[in-house]
Coordinates of C-alpha atoms and ligand atoms in Angstrom, one line a residue:
Chain A
M1 CA -27.0 33.4 19.4
L2 CA -29.5 32.0 17.0
D3 CA -31.0 35.4 16.6
E4 CA -27.7 36.7 15.1
L5 CA -27.7 33.9 12.7
R6 CA -31.3 34.4 11.5
D7 CA -30.1 37.2 9.3
L8 CA -28.0 34.8 7.4
Y9 CA -30.2 31.8 7.6
Q10 CA -33.6 33.2 6.9
E11 CA -36.6 30.9 6.4
V12 CA -36.5 31.3 2.6
I13 CA -32.9 30.2 2.6
L14 CA -33.5 27.2 4.8
D15 CA -36.4 26.2 2.6
H16 CA -34.6 26.6 -0.7
G17 CA -31.5 24.9 0.9
K18 CA -33.5 21.9 1.9
N19 CA -35.9 21.7 -1.1
P20 CA -34.1 23.3 -4.0
R21 CA -36.2 24.2 -7.0
N22 CA -35.2 23.3 -10.6
F23 CA -32.8 20.7 -9.2
R24 CA -32.5 18.6 -12.3
H25 CA -30.5 17.9 -15.4
P26 CA -32.6 18.6 -18.5
E27 CA -31.7 16.8 -21.8
D28 CA -32.2 19.8 -23.9
A29 CA -29.9 22.3 -22.1
N30 CA -27.6 24.1 -24.6
R31 CA -25.4 26.0 -22.2
T32 CA -23.8 24.2 -19.3
A33 CA -21.0 25.0 -16.9
H34 CA -19.4 23.4 -13.8
G35 CA -18.6 25.6 -10.9
F36 CA -16.3 24.6 -8.1
N37 CA -15.4 26.2 -4.8
P38 CA -12.0 24.8 -3.9
M39 CA -12.2 26.1 -0.4
C40 CA -15.0 23.9 0.7
G41 CA -15.3 21.4 -2.2
D42 CA -18.8 22.6 -3.2
T43 CA -19.5 21.8 -6.7
L44 CA -22.5 22.5 -9.0
F45 CA -23.6 22.3 -12.6
V46 CA -25.8 25.0 -14.1
Y47 CA -27.9 24.1 -17.2
L48 CA -29.4 26.7 -19.4
K49 CA -31.6 26.5 -22.4
V50 CA -31.2 29.7 -24.4
D51 CA -33.3 30.3 -27.5
E52 CA -32.1 32.0 -30.7
K53 CA -33.3 35.4 -29.4
G54 CA -31.0 35.1 -26.4
V55 CA -33.9 34.4 -23.9
I56 CA -33.3 31.9 -21.2
Q57 CA -36.1 29.4 -21.6
D58 CA -35.1 27.1 -18.9
C59 CA -32.6 27.2 -16.1
S60 CA -31.7 24.4 -13.6
F61 CA -28.9 23.1 -11.5
M62 CA -27.5 20.0 -9.8
G63 CA -24.7 19.7 -7.2
K64 CA -23.6 19.5 -3.6
G65 CA -23.3 22.5 -1.5
C66 CA -24.1 24.3 1.7
A67 CA -27.4 25.8 2.5
I68 CA -26.3 29.2 1.2
S69 CA -25.0 28.0 -2.2
T70 CA -27.9 25.7 -2.7
A71 CA -30.5 28.3 -1.8
S72 CA -28.8 30.9 -4.0
A73 CA -28.7 28.5 -6.9
S74 CA -32.3 27.6 -6.4
L75 CA -33.5 31.2 -6.3
M76 CA -31.4 32.1 -9.3
T77 CA -32.9 29.4 -11.5
E78 CA -36.4 30.7 -10.6
I79 CA -35.5 34.3 -11.4
L80 CA -33.6 33.7 -14.6
K81 CA -36.3 31.9 -16.4
G82 CA -37.6 34.2 -19.2
K83 CA -34.8 36.7 -18.8
K84 CA -32.5 37.7 -21.7
E85 CA -28.8 37.0 -21.5
D86 CA -27.8 40.6 -20.8
E87 CA -30.5 40.9 -18.2
A88 CA -29.1 37.8 -16.5
R89 CA -25.6 39.3 -16.5
T90 CA -26.8 42.6 -15.1
L91 CA -28.7 40.8 -12.3
F92 CA -25.4 38.9 -11.5
E93 CA -23.6 42.2 -11.2
R94 CA -26.3 43.7 -8.9
F95 CA -26.5 40.5 -6.9
H96 CA -22.7 40.6 -6.4
Q97 CA -23.0 44.2 -5.1
L98 CA -25.8 43.1 -2.8
C99 CA -23.5 40.5 -1.3
T100 CA -20.5 42.6 -0.8
E101 CA -21.5 46.3 -0.5
D102 CA -23.2 48.5 2.0
P103 CA -26.9 47.7 2.5
S104 CA -27.9 51.4 2.0
A105 CA -26.1 51.3 -1.3
E106 CA -29.3 50.0 -2.9
E107 CA -32.8 49.9 -1.9
S108 CA -34.3 48.0 -4.8
E109 CA -37.7 48.3 -6.2
D110 CA -37.4 45.6 -8.6
D111 CA -39.0 42.3 -7.7
D112 CA -36.0 40.1 -8.6
M113 CA -33.6 42.0 -6.5
E114 CA -36.1 42.1 -3.7
R115 CA -36.2 38.3 -3.7
L116 CA -32.5 38.1 -3.7
E117 CA -32.3 40.5 -0.7
V118 CA -32.7 37.4 1.6
L119 CA -29.1 36.5 0.7
S120 CA -27.7 39.9 1.7
G121 CA -26.9 38.5 5.1
V122 CA -23.7 37.1 3.7
R123 CA -22.3 40.6 3.8
E124 CA -21.6 40.0 7.5
F125 CA -19.9 36.7 6.7
P126 CA -17.2 37.5 4.1
V127 CA -16.0 33.9 3.7
R128 CA -19.5 32.9 2.7
V129 CA -19.9 35.4 -0.2
K130 CA -18.4 32.8 -2.5
C131 CA -21.0 30.3 -1.5
A132 CA -23.8 32.8 -2.4
T133 CA -22.2 33.7 -5.7
L134 CA -21.0 30.3 -6.9
A135 CA -24.2 29.5 -8.9
W136 CA -24.1 33.0 -10.5
H137 CA -20.5 32.7 -11.5
T138 CA -21.3 29.3 -13.0
M139 CA -24.3 30.7 -14.9
S140 CA -22.2 33.5 -16.3
A141 CA -19.5 31.0 -17.4
A142 CA -22.2 29.0 -19.1
L143 CA -23.4 32.0 -21.0
D144 CA -19.8 32.8 -22.0
G145 CA -19.3 29.2 -23.3
Q146 CA -16.8 28.5 -20.6
E147 CA -17.2 25.0 -19.1
E148 CA -15.3 25.3 -15.9
V149 CA -15.2 28.0 -13.3
T150 CA -13.7 28.1 -9.8
T151 CA -14.2 30.8 -7.2
E152 CA -10.6 31.6 -6.4
Chain B
M1 CA 0.5 -5.6 16.1
T2 CA 1.7 -3.0 18.7
S3 CA 4.5 -0.6 18.6
M4 CA 6.2 1.5 21.2
T5 CA 5.2 4.8 19.8
E6 CA 1.5 4.3 20.0
P7 CA -0.2 5.7 23.1
K8 CA -1.9 3.3 25.3
P9 CA -5.5 2.6 24.5
R10 CA -8.1 5.2 25.3
T11 CA -8.8 4.2 28.8
A12 CA -5.9 5.2 31.0
G13 CA -3.5 2.5 32.1
H14 CA -2.6 1.4 35.6
N15 CA 0.1 4.0 36.3
Q16 CA -1.7 7.3 35.8
P17 CA 0.6 10.2 35.0
P18 CA 0.2 13.3 37.1
A19 CA -2.6 15.4 35.5
L20 CA -1.7 18.2 33.2
D21 CA -2.1 21.6 34.8
V22 CA -4.4 22.9 32.1
D23 CA -5.4 26.1 34.0
R24 CA -1.8 27.1 34.3
I25 CA -1.1 26.2 30.7
R26 CA -4.0 28.3 29.5
K27 CA -2.5 31.3 31.1
D28 CA 0.5 30.9 28.9
F29 CA -1.5 31.4 25.8
P30 CA -2.5 35.1 25.6
I31 CA -4.9 34.5 22.7
L32 CA -7.1 32.3 24.9
E33 CA -8.2 35.5 26.7
R34 CA -9.9 36.9 23.7
Q35 CA -13.5 37.0 22.9
V36 CA -15.1 36.2 19.6
Y37 CA -18.6 37.7 18.9
G38 CA -18.7 38.5 22.6
R39 CA -18.0 35.0 23.7
P40 CA -14.8 33.4 25.0
L41 CA -12.7 31.9 22.2
V42 CA -12.9 28.1 22.0
Y43 CA -10.1 27.1 19.7
L44 CA -10.5 23.7 18.3
D45 CA -8.6 24.1 15.1
N46 CA -5.2 22.9 16.4
A47 CA -4.6 20.4 13.6
A48 CA -4.6 23.3 11.1
S49 CA -2.4 25.5 13.3
A50 CA -1.9 25.8 17.1
Q51 CA -1.7 28.9 19.2
K52 CA 1.5 30.3 20.7
P53 CA 2.5 30.5 24.3
R54 CA 4.0 33.7 25.7
Q55 CA 7.4 31.9 26.0
V56 CA 7.6 31.6 22.2
I57 CA 6.4 35.1 21.6
Q58 CA 8.9 36.4 24.1
A59 CA 11.8 34.4 22.7
M60 CA 11.1 35.9 19.3
T61 CA 10.8 39.4 20.6
D62 CA 13.9 39.0 22.6
V63 CA 16.0 38.1 19.5
M64 CA 14.6 41.0 17.5
E65 CA 15.1 43.5 20.4
G66 CA 18.4 42.1 21.7
C67 CA 20.7 40.5 19.2
Y68 CA 19.1 40.2 15.8
S69 CA 21.5 39.8 12.9
N70 CA 22.2 37.5 10.0
V71 CA 23.6 34.1 10.9
H72 CA 26.9 32.5 9.9
R73 CA 28.0 35.6 8.1
G74 CA 29.5 38.1 10.4
V75 CA 32.5 38.4 12.7
H76 CA 30.5 40.9 14.8
K77 CA 29.0 40.2 18.2
L78 CA 25.4 40.2 17.2
S79 CA 26.0 37.8 14.4
Q80 CA 27.7 35.5 16.8
E81 CA 24.9 35.7 19.3
S82 CA 22.2 35.1 16.7
T83 CA 24.1 32.2 15.2
D84 CA 24.4 30.7 18.7
L85 CA 20.7 31.0 19.3
Y86 CA 19.8 29.7 15.8
E87 CA 22.1 26.7 16.1
G88 CA 21.2 26.2 19.7
A89 CA 17.5 25.8 18.6
R90 CA 18.6 23.2 16.1
G91 CA 20.3 21.3 18.8
R92 CA 17.3 21.3 21.1
I93 CA 15.0 20.3 18.3
A94 CA 17.3 17.4 17.6
Q95 CA 17.0 16.4 21.2
Y96 CA 13.2 16.8 21.1
I97 CA 12.9 14.0 18.6
N98 CA 16.0 12.2 19.7
A99 CA 18.0 12.7 16.5
A100 CA 21.6 11.4 16.8
S101 CA 23.0 14.7 15.9
S102 CA 21.9 18.3 15.2
D103 CA 23.4 17.9 11.7
E104 CA 20.4 15.7 11.0
I105 CA 18.0 18.7 11.4
V106 CA 17.4 20.7 8.3
F107 CA 15.3 23.9 8.7
T108 CA 12.7 24.3 6.1
R109 CA 9.6 26.5 5.7
G110 CA 7.5 23.7 7.0
A111 CA 6.5 20.1 6.4
T112 CA 5.5 20.8 2.8
E113 CA 8.9 22.2 1.9
A114 CA 10.6 19.3 3.8
I115 CA 8.8 16.7 1.7
N116 CA 9.4 18.6 -1.5
L117 CA 13.1 18.8 -0.6
V118 CA 13.3 15.1 -0.4
A119 CA 11.3 14.6 -3.5
S120 CA 13.5 17.1 -5.4
G121 CA 16.6 15.3 -4.2
L122 CA 15.4 11.9 -5.1
G123 CA 14.3 13.2 -8.5
Q124 CA 17.8 14.2 -9.4
G125 CA 19.0 10.9 -10.7
M126 CA 18.2 8.7 -7.7
L127 CA 14.9 7.3 -9.2
Q128 CA 14.4 5.5 -12.5
P129 CA 11.2 5.2 -14.5
G130 CA 9.2 2.3 -13.1
D131 CA 10.5 2.8 -9.6
E132 CA 7.7 2.9 -7.0
V133 CA 6.9 5.2 -4.1
V134 CA 4.4 3.9 -1.6
I135 CA 2.1 6.4 0.2
S136 CA -1.2 5.9 2.0
W137 CA -4.8 6.9 1.7
L138 CA -4.4 9.0 4.8
E139 CA -1.9 11.5 3.4
H140 CA -2.2 15.2 3.4
H141 CA -1.9 16.8 0.0
S142 CA 1.6 17.8 0.8
N143 CA 2.6 14.1 0.9
I144 CA 0.8 13.3 -2.3
V145 CA 1.4 16.1 -4.8
P146 CA 5.2 16.2 -4.6
W147 CA 5.3 12.5 -5.5
Q148 CA 2.8 13.0 -8.3
L149 CA 4.9 15.7 -9.8
L150 CA 7.9 13.3 -9.7
R151 CA 5.7 10.6 -11.3
D152 CA 4.8 12.9 -14.1
R153 CA 8.3 14.1 -14.6
L154 CA 10.2 10.8 -14.2
G155 CA 7.7 8.1 -14.9
I156 CA 7.9 6.6 -11.4
E157 CA 4.8 5.0 -10.0
L158 CA 2.7 5.8 -7.0
K159 CA 1.2 3.0 -4.9
V160 CA -1.4 3.8 -2.3
V161 CA -2.0 1.8 0.9
P162 CA -5.8 1.6 1.5
I163 CA -7.7 2.2 4.7
D164 CA -10.7 0.4 6.1
E165 CA -14.1 1.9 7.0
Q166 CA -12.9 3.0 10.4
G167 CA -9.9 4.7 8.9
N168 CA -7.3 2.1 10.0
F169 CA -4.1 1.8 7.9
L170 CA -4.3 -1.6 6.3
Y171 CA -1.0 -3.1 7.2
E172 CA -1.3 -6.3 5.3
D173 CA -2.1 -4.5 2.1
F174 CA 0.9 -2.3 2.8
L175 CA 3.1 -5.3 3.0
A176 CA 1.7 -6.6 -0.3
L177 CA 2.7 -3.3 -2.0
L178 CA 6.3 -3.5 -1.0
G179 CA 8.2 -4.9 -3.9
P180 CA 11.6 -4.9 -5.7
K181 CA 10.8 -1.6 -7.3
T182 CA 9.8 0.2 -4.1
K183 CA 12.3 2.9 -3.6
L184 CA 10.6 4.9 -0.8
V185 CA 7.7 4.6 1.6
A186 CA 6.3 8.0 2.5
V187 CA 3.5 7.9 5.1
T188 CA 1.9 9.9 7.8
H189 CA 2.4 9.3 11.5
I190 CA -1.1 10.7 12.3
S191 CA -3.8 11.6 9.8
N192 CA -4.8 15.2 10.1
A193 CA -8.3 14.5 8.7
L194 CA -9.3 11.4 10.7
G195 CA -6.8 11.3 13.6
T196 CA -5.7 7.8 12.8
I197 CA -2.3 6.9 14.3
T198 CA -0.6 4.6 11.8
P199 CA 1.6 1.7 13.0
I200 CA 4.6 3.6 12.0
A201 CA 7.2 1.5 13.8
D202 CA 6.0 -1.6 12.2
I203 CA 5.8 0.1 8.8
I204 CA 9.4 1.2 9.1
A205 CA 10.6 -2.2 10.3
A206 CA 8.9 -4.0 7.4
A207 CA 10.3 -1.5 4.8
H208 CA 13.7 -1.8 6.3
E209 CA 13.7 -5.6 5.9
K210 CA 13.6 -4.8 2.2
D211 CA 16.1 -2.0 2.5
I212 CA 13.5 0.6 1.6
P213 CA 13.9 4.0 3.3
V214 CA 10.9 5.6 5.0
L215 CA 9.8 9.2 5.2
V216 CA 7.3 10.0 8.0
D217 CA 5.1 13.0 7.9
G218 CA 5.0 13.8 11.6
C219 CA 3.1 17.1 11.5
Q220 CA 0.3 15.8 13.7
A221 CA 2.4 13.6 15.9
V222 CA 5.1 15.9 17.4
P223 CA 2.7 18.2 19.3
H224 CA 0.8 15.2 20.8
M225 CA 3.1 12.3 21.6
K226 CA 6.8 11.7 22.4
V227 CA 8.6 11.0 19.1
D228 CA 11.9 9.2 19.0
V229 CA 13.2 9.1 15.5
Q230 CA 16.0 6.7 16.4
A231 CA 13.7 4.2 18.2
L232 CA 11.3 4.4 15.2
G233 CA 14.2 4.0 12.8
A234 CA 12.8 6.7 10.6
D235 CA 15.0 7.7 7.7
F236 CA 13.2 11.0 7.2
Y237 CA 10.8 12.7 9.5
T238 CA 9.1 16.0 8.8
F239 CA 7.0 18.5 10.7
S240 CA 5.9 22.1 10.8
G241 CA 6.7 24.5 13.7
H242 CA 3.3 26.2 13.7
K243 CA 1.4 23.1 14.7
L244 CA 3.8 22.6 17.6
Y245 CA 2.8 25.8 19.3
G246 CA 5.7 27.5 17.4
P247 CA 5.8 30.1 14.6
T248 CA 4.9 29.8 11.0
G249 CA 7.5 29.8 8.3
I250 CA 9.7 27.2 10.0
G251 CA 9.7 23.5 9.9
V252 CA 12.0 20.6 10.1
L253 CA 13.3 17.8 7.9
Y254 CA 15.0 15.2 10.0
G255 CA 17.2 12.9 7.9
R256 CA 19.7 10.3 8.8
K257 CA 23.1 11.8 8.2
D258 CA 24.3 9.3 5.6
L259 CA 21.1 9.7 3.6
L260 CA 21.1 13.5 3.8
N261 CA 24.6 13.7 2.6
R262 CA 23.8 11.5 -0.4
L263 CA 20.9 13.8 -1.4
P264 CA 21.8 16.4 -3.9
P265 CA 21.1 20.1 -3.0
Y266 CA 17.6 21.5 -3.1
Q267 CA 18.1 25.2 -3.9
G268 CA 21.3 26.9 -4.7
G269 CA 22.5 30.1 -3.1
G270 CA 24.5 31.5 -0.2
E271 CA 25.1 29.5 2.9
M272 CA 24.9 26.1 1.3
I273 CA 28.2 26.3 -0.5
S274 CA 31.8 25.6 0.4
S275 CA 33.2 27.5 -2.5
V276 CA 32.0 29.0 -5.7
T277 CA 33.7 29.8 -9.0
F278 CA 32.1 30.3 -12.3
E279 CA 33.2 26.9 -13.3
R280 CA 31.8 25.0 -10.4
S281 CA 30.7 25.1 -6.8
T282 CA 31.1 22.7 -4.0
F283 CA 28.5 22.2 -1.4
K284 CA 28.6 22.0 2.4
S285 CA 27.4 18.9 4.1
A286 CA 24.0 18.6 5.7
P287 CA 22.2 20.4 7.1
H288 CA 23.6 23.6 5.6
R289 CA 23.7 22.2 2.1
F290 CA 19.9 22.4 2.2
E291 CA 19.6 25.8 3.7
A292 CA 20.3 28.1 0.8
G293 CA 19.9 31.8 1.6
T294 CA 19.1 33.6 4.8
P295 CA 17.0 31.3 6.8
A296 CA 14.0 32.1 9.0
I297 CA 16.3 33.0 11.9
V298 CA 13.7 34.4 14.4
E299 CA 11.3 31.6 13.6
A300 CA 13.8 28.9 14.1
I301 CA 14.6 30.4 17.5
G302 CA 10.9 30.6 18.2
L303 CA 10.6 26.9 17.4
G304 CA 13.4 26.2 19.8
A305 CA 11.4 28.0 22.5
A306 CA 8.3 25.9 21.6
V307 CA 10.3 22.8 22.1
D308 CA 11.6 24.1 25.4
Y309 CA 7.9 24.7 26.4
M310 CA 6.9 21.2 25.5
N311 CA 9.9 19.7 27.3
A312 CA 8.9 21.5 30.5
L313 CA 5.7 19.5 30.5
D314 CA 5.1 15.9 31.0
F315 CA 4.4 14.2 27.7
Q316 CA 2.6 11.3 29.2
A317 CA 0.3 13.8 30.9
I318 CA -0.3 15.7 27.6
T319 CA -1.2 12.5 25.8
A320 CA -3.5 11.4 28.7
H321 CA -5.2 14.7 28.7
E322 CA -5.8 14.8 25.0
Q323 CA -7.0 11.2 25.0
D324 CA -9.5 12.1 27.7
L325 CA -10.7 15.1 25.5
L326 CA -11.0 12.7 22.6
S327 CA -13.2 10.2 24.3
Y328 CA -15.2 12.9 26.0
A329 CA -15.8 14.6 22.7
E330 CA -16.7 11.4 21.0
T331 CA -19.2 10.6 23.7
R332 CA -20.8 14.1 23.7
L333 CA -21.0 14.3 20.0
S334 CA -22.5 10.9 19.6
E335 CA -25.4 12.1 21.7
I336 CA -26.4 14.4 18.8
E337 CA -28.8 12.7 16.5
G338 CA -27.8 12.5 12.9
L339 CA -24.1 13.2 13.6
T340 CA -21.7 10.7 12.1
I341 CA -18.0 10.6 13.1
L342 CA -15.7 9.7 10.3
G343 CA -12.7 7.7 11.4
Q344 CA -12.9 5.5 14.4
A345 CA -9.5 3.9 14.1
E346 CA -8.2 1.7 16.9
H347 CA -5.5 4.2 17.7
K348 CA -6.5 7.8 17.3
A349 CA -5.2 11.2 18.2
A350 CA -7.5 13.9 19.5
I351 CA -9.1 14.8 16.2
V352 CA -12.8 14.3 15.5
S353 CA -14.1 14.6 12.0
F354 CA -17.8 14.5 11.5
T355 CA -20.8 15.2 9.3
M356 CA -24.4 16.0 10.3
D357 CA -27.6 15.1 8.5
G358 CA -29.2 18.0 6.8
A359 CA -26.4 20.5 7.6
H360 CA -23.5 21.2 5.4
P361 CA -20.1 21.4 7.1
H362 CA -19.7 25.0 6.0
D363 CA -23.0 26.0 7.6
I364 CA -22.0 24.2 10.7
G365 CA -18.7 26.1 10.8
T366 CA -20.5 29.4 10.5
I367 CA -23.0 28.6 13.2
V368 CA -20.5 27.4 15.8
D369 CA -18.2 30.3 15.0
R370 CA -20.9 32.6 16.3
A371 CA -20.7 30.7 19.6
G372 CA -17.0 31.5 19.7
V373 CA -16.0 28.0 18.6
A374 CA -13.3 27.8 15.9
I375 CA -13.4 24.5 14.0
R376 CA -12.4 23.6 10.5
A377 CA -15.0 22.8 7.8
G378 CA -13.6 21.5 4.5
H379 CA -11.6 18.8 3.0
H380 CA -8.6 19.3 5.3
C381 CA -6.2 19.1 2.3
A382 CA -7.0 15.4 2.2
Q383 CA -9.4 15.0 -0.6
P384 CA -8.8 11.3 -1.2
I385 CA -10.1 10.6 2.3
M386 CA -13.2 12.7 1.6
D387 CA -13.7 10.7 -1.6
R388 CA -13.2 7.5 0.3
Y389 CA -16.2 8.4 2.5
G390 CA -18.2 9.9 -0.3
V391 CA -18.3 13.4 1.2
A392 CA -17.0 16.7 -0.1
A393 CA -16.2 18.0 3.3
T394 CA -16.4 17.3 7.0
V395 CA -16.3 19.4 10.2
R396 CA -13.2 18.8 12.2
A397 CA -12.6 19.5 15.9
S398 CA -8.9 19.1 16.8
F399 CA -7.6 19.4 20.3
G400 CA -4.5 20.7 21.8
L401 CA -3.0 20.8 25.3
Y402 CA -4.9 23.8 26.4
N403 CA -8.4 22.5 25.6
T404 CA -10.8 21.5 28.2
R405 CA -13.9 19.3 28.7
A406 CA -15.9 22.5 29.2
E407 CA -14.9 23.6 25.7
V408 CA -16.2 20.3 24.4
D409 CA -19.5 21.1 26.1
K410 CA -19.6 24.5 24.3
L411 CA -19.0 22.8 21.0
T412 CA -21.8 20.3 21.7
D413 CA -24.2 23.1 22.7
A414 CA -23.4 25.0 19.5
L415 CA -24.1 21.8 17.5
H416 CA -27.5 21.6 19.1
Q417 CA -28.1 25.0 17.8
V418 CA -27.3 23.8 14.3
K419 CA -29.9 21.1 14.9
E420 CA -32.4 23.7 15.9
L421 CA -31.8 25.8 12.8
F422 CA -31.6 23.0 10.3
G423 CA -33.8 20.6 12.3
Ligands
PLP501 C1 -0.5 15.7 8.3 C2 0.0 16.9 7.7 N1 1.0 16.9 6.8 C3 1.5 18.0 6.3 C4 1.0 19.2 6.5 C5 1.5 20.4 5.8 O1 2.1 21.3 6.7 P1 2.5 22.8 6.3 O2 1.3 23.4 5.5 O3 2.8 23.5 7.5 O4 3.7 22.6 5.4 C6 -0.1 19.3 7.4 C7 -0.7 20.6 7.7 O5 -1.9 20.9 7.5 C8 -0.6 18.1 8.0 O6 -1.6 18.2 8.9

């Protein structure tokens, strides 16, 4: 039984779930949003520092969530640092596809997508897709200047 | 403080009831034969909704195949037969909870609608700004939000009886909240999130001493213990069919006849009126006054069949069986290091809510699901309780009459796998 679950709970996820990176609330964040998953009560804040050229200089988060949502948030903060706003949005779109669509749909060569590949296991667990995408929804809300977002 | 509705303490008393024939019961529930991910289903989400015995499924099929028609509306044969079955179900449900008359049984969509019906009625001129409604910390959202809506609309106040760390209803604090402005007490009989059985008979007696009516949310009680609304003295008692091994879409508001007939209508439409002109309409008396429109006919008949099913069993045996599962589950789960059970009230129904160090309830839910074990992970529509314990969610295993010790073992094994993965 554990073997079937290893697809979902890969080592990277367990690691990021237990020791999330960029788990902090920086004073100088200039875009912030709160994301909430009403189904399980998971809640997190995403903090972005975006410079005048639209480049994400810093990205971090805080919150309470399951291994999937925490690991996804942690990976996201690592990946988004140094990205432009529109690049971040495009990544979100591609990540969402990764979580919901057929695996063969995209064999990615790009490093970022390859790192996110570890989360593609949620495809087999439809109710967990929202866990994986909560941080990304929240990030995108922060970029849009929207302070609250729920995954309904 | 003891009351006649509470089951005996966990260890069985001196006169043991005959054991429940669980093997035979399991054969009545077709869904228990199915596999989940190649493993036999272990259904431990009964507090959310229970599975249905063949007898209920058959009764519903029989109506639709044999005599289905609208009720109370036709002179034809089918309408008469359907009406008889529908009203017959009402009568047997009345007996099930020992209502004085079937006129005291209003069919609703479920407990939620039943509570909203009472709130709506009281909100039509029966409550004044400053009046108080007393609820408890143990309530399901459906017994919180309707009163909040009334509060916001009418300026009434909501008072909340606290619980202690074990999840016990704090009776002394409750007494202190009853005052001259208290117009209603609305409390649960059993908490769906923690399993606490409240001292409902005492609560009602204390409220009645001050002439305050009491609404009891009996959702989690009617499937698991013998409920006698007259012995309790309940003024209103609500429950949902789907947790009582019956269908969805049907529930019950029991109300004392005099109270129901003082309550203004809930919704307007066909069935609930005596006469209608464009100037004015006059309304039927309860229960039909509250059943506007075509009701859930087949579901009501299905609920009648669920009640028949329960009546054919020995309630003492059901309670003893479920209490055995509870203590066995608590023992087995306590063996797991880092597992904390929330809610250890003195009187508890077979519901175990818990958390595990290092593993989020949602992850636990996914992992045990792969072992075929269905449990609930979340806030159980009782967020104030979660806040009380400082958690966002718990895992909840809730037992029904068809569950077994072997299934508790399967849950325990699956939780060991969680430990292995999240270590
Ligand atoms: C204690 C309690 N009250 C009320 C309800 C609401 O029941 P329903 O959703 O069937 O209306 C539930 C169901 O979860 C419950 O457990």
